[in-house]
Tab-separated table of C-alpha atoms in Angstrom:
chain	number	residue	atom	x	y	z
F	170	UNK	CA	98.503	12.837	29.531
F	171	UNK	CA	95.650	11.208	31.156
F	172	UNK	CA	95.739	9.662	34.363
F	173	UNK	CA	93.756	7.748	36.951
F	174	UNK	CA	93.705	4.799	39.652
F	175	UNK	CA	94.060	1.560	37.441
F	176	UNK	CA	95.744	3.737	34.204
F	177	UNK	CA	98.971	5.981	36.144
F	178	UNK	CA	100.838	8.270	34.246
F	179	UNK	CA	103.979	7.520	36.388
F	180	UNK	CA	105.696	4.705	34.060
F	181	UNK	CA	105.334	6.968	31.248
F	182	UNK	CA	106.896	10.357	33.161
F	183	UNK	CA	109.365	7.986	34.779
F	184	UNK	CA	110.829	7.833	31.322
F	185	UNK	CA	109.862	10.869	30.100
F	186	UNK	CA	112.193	12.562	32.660
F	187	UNK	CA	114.893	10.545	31.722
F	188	UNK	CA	114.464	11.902	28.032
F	189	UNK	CA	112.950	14.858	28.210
F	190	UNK	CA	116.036	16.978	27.897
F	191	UNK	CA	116.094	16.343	23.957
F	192	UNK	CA	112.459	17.365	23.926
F	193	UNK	CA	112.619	21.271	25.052
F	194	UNK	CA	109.602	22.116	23.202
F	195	UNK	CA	107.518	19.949	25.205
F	196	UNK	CA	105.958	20.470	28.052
F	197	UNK	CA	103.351	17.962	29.940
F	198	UNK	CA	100.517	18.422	31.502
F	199	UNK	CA	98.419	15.600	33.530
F	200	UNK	CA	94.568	15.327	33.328
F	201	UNK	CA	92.985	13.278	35.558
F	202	UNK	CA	89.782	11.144	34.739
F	203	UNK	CA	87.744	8.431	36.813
F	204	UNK	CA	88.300	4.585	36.248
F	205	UNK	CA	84.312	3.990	36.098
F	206	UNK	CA	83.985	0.810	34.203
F	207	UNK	CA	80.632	2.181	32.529
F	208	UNK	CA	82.366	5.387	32.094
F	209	UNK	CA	85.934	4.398	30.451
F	210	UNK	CA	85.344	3.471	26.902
F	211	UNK	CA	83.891	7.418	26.384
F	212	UNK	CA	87.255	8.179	28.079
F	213	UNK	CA	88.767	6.453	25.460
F	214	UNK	CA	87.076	7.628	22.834
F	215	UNK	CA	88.053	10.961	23.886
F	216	UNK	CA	91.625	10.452	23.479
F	217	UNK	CA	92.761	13.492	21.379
F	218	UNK	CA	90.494	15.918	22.953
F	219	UNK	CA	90.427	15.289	26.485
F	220	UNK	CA	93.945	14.717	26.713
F	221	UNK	CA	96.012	13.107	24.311
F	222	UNK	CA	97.420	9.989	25.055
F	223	UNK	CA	97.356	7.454	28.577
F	224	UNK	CA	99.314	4.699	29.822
F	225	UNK	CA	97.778	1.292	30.216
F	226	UNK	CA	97.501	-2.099	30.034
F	227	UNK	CA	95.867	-3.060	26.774
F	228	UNK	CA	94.352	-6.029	25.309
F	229	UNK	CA	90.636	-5.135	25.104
F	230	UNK	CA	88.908	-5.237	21.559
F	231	UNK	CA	86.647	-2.971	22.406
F	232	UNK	CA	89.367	0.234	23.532
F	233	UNK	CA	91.325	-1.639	20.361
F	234	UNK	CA	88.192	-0.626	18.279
F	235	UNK	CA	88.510	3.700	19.728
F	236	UNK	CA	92.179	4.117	20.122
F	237	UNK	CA	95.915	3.270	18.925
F	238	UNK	CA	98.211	1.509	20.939
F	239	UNK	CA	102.299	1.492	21.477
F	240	UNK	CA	103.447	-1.307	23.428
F	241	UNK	CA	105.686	-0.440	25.553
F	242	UNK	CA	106.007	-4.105	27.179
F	243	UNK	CA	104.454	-6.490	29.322
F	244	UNK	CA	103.036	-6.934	32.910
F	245	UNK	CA	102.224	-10.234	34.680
F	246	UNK	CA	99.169	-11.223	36.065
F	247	UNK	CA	98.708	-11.895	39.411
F	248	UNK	CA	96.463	-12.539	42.341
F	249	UNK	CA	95.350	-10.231	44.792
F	250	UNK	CA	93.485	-11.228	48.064
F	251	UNK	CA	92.612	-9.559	51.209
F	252	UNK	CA	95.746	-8.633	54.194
F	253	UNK	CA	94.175	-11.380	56.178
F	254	UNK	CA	93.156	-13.604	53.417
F	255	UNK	CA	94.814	-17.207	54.053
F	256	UNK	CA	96.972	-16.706	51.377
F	257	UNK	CA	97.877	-13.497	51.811
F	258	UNK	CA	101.307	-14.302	53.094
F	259	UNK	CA	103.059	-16.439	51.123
F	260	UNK	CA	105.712	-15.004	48.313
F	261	UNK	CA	103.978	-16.804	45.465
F	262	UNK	CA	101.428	-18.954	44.633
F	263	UNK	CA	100.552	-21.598	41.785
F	264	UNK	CA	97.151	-22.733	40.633
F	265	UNK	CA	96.786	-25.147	42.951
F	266	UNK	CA	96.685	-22.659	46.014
F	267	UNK	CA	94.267	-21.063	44.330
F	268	UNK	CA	91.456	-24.279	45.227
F	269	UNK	CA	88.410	-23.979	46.718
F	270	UNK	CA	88.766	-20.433	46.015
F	271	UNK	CA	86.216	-18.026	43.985
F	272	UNK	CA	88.771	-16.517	41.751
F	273	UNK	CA	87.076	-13.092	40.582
F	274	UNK	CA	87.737	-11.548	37.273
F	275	UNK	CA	86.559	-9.897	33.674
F	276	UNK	CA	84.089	-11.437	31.820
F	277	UNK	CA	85.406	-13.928	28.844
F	278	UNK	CA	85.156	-12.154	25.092
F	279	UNK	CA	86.961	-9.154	25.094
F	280	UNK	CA	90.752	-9.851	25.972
F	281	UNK	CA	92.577	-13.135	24.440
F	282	UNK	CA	95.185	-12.708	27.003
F	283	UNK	CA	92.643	-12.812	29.624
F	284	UNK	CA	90.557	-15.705	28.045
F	285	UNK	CA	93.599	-17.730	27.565
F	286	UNK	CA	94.284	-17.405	31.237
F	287	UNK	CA	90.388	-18.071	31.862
F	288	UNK	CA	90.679	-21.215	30.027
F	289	UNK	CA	93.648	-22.609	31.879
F	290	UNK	CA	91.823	-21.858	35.249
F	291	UNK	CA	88.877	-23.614	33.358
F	292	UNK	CA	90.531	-26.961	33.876
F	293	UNK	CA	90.852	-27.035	37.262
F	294	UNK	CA	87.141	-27.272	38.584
F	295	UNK	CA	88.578	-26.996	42.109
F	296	UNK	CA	88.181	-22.959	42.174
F	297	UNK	CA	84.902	-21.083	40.904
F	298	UNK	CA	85.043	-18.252	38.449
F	299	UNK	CA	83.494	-15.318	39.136
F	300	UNK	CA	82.849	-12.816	36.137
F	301	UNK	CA	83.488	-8.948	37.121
F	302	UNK	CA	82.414	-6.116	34.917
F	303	UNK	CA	84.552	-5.698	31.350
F	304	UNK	CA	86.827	-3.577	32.868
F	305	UNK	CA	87.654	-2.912	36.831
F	306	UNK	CA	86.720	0.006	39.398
F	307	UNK	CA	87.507	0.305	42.255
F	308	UNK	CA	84.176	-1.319	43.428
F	309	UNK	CA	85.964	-4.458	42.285
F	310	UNK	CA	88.242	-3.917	44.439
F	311	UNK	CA	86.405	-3.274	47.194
F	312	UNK	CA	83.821	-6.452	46.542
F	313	UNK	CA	87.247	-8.584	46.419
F	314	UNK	CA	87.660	-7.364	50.595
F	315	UNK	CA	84.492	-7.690	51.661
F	316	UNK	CA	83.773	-10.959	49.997
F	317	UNK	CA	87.265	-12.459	50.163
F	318	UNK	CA	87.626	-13.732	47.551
F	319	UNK	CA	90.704	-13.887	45.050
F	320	UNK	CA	90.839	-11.359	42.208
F	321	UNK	CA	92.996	-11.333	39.152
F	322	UNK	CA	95.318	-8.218	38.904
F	323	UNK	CA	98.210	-6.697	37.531
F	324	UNK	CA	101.553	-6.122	39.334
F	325	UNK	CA	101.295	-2.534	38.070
F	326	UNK	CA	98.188	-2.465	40.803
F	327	UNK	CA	99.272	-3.579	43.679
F	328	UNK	CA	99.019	-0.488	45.359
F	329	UNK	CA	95.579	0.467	44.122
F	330	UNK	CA	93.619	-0.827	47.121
F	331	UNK	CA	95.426	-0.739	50.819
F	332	UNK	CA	93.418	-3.379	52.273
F	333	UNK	CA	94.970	-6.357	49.188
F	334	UNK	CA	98.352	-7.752	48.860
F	335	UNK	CA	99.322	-8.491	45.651
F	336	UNK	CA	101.178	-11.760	44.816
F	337	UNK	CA	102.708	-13.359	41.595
F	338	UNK	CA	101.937	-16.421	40.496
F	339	UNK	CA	103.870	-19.263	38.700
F	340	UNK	CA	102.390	-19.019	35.432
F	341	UNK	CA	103.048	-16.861	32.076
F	342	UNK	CA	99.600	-14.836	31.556
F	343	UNK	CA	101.296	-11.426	30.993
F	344	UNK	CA	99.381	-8.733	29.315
F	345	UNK	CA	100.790	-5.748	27.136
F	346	UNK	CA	100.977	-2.224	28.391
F	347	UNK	CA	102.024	0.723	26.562
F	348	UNK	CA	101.090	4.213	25.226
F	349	UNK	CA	97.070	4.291	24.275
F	350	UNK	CA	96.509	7.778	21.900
F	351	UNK	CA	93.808	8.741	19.184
């Protein structure tokens, strides 16, 4: 099983160790790759040979194009921002906290769950979009501290990056996640 940063393998082996008693025969074994967003669509492609299957979040054509994909259910998006980001503490925000904000996140064309969440921040002019590469890093991460800005995420990452909180929002943008294997 692969596993990095942005793509655990703990959901999976959370379940797999409730389970794994009617599966003596198998054993796991975790390989760890790097969440380099000019480096993970080889790591996809290598599903198979590298290792054989990850856990992810998954609505991307283009891993859709190099890989199968078993949903195992659905995360929200959410915002992240900085610990001492304005908005850091409240318990959760809606769109309109977000203005007069630059709101960073992927580029539009690859993910329909993402561009229908683009275009309903679209019609409120009030907060600037800022286009990230395809897929994050952790320099995306890092760029969302320095710059403080607010950064679309997952609830799966709030622990990715010590320095962001991670807060839901009242909206229904979630994305699948599930098993990705050759």
């Amino acid at each position: 099983i692969g596993s990095s940063l942005l793509n655990p393998c703990k959901p999976f082996m959370d379940i797999w160790y409730k389970i794994n008693s009617h599966f003596p025969g198998y054993k796991l074994h975790i390989v760890p790759f790097e969440d380099d967003h000019e480096g993970i669509l080889s790591e996809i492609s290598s599903l198979g040979d590298k290792f054989d299957f990850l856990i992810g979040v998954c609505d991307s054509s283009l891993w859709l194009d190099r890989c199968n994909f078993l949903q195992l259910g659905t995360l929200e998006h959410c915002i992240a921002v900085s610990r001492d980001h304005r908005l850091s503490n409240k318990k959760s925000l809606t769109i309109k906290d977000l203005y007069g904000e630059t709101l960073m996140m992927v580029k539009q064309g690859d993910s329909p769950v993402v561009d229908g969440l683009r275009n309903e921040i679209s019609q409120h002019p009030q907060i600037k979009i800022e286009d990230t590469p395809q897929f994050y890093d952790i320099n995306v991460f890092n760029k969302c501290v320095q710059e403080q800005n607010v950064m679309i995420t997952i609830e799966c990452w709030k622990d990715v990056h010590p320095s962001l909180v991670t807060i839901p929002v009242k909206w229904h943008h979630s994305i699948p996640y599930g098993i990705l294997y050759a």
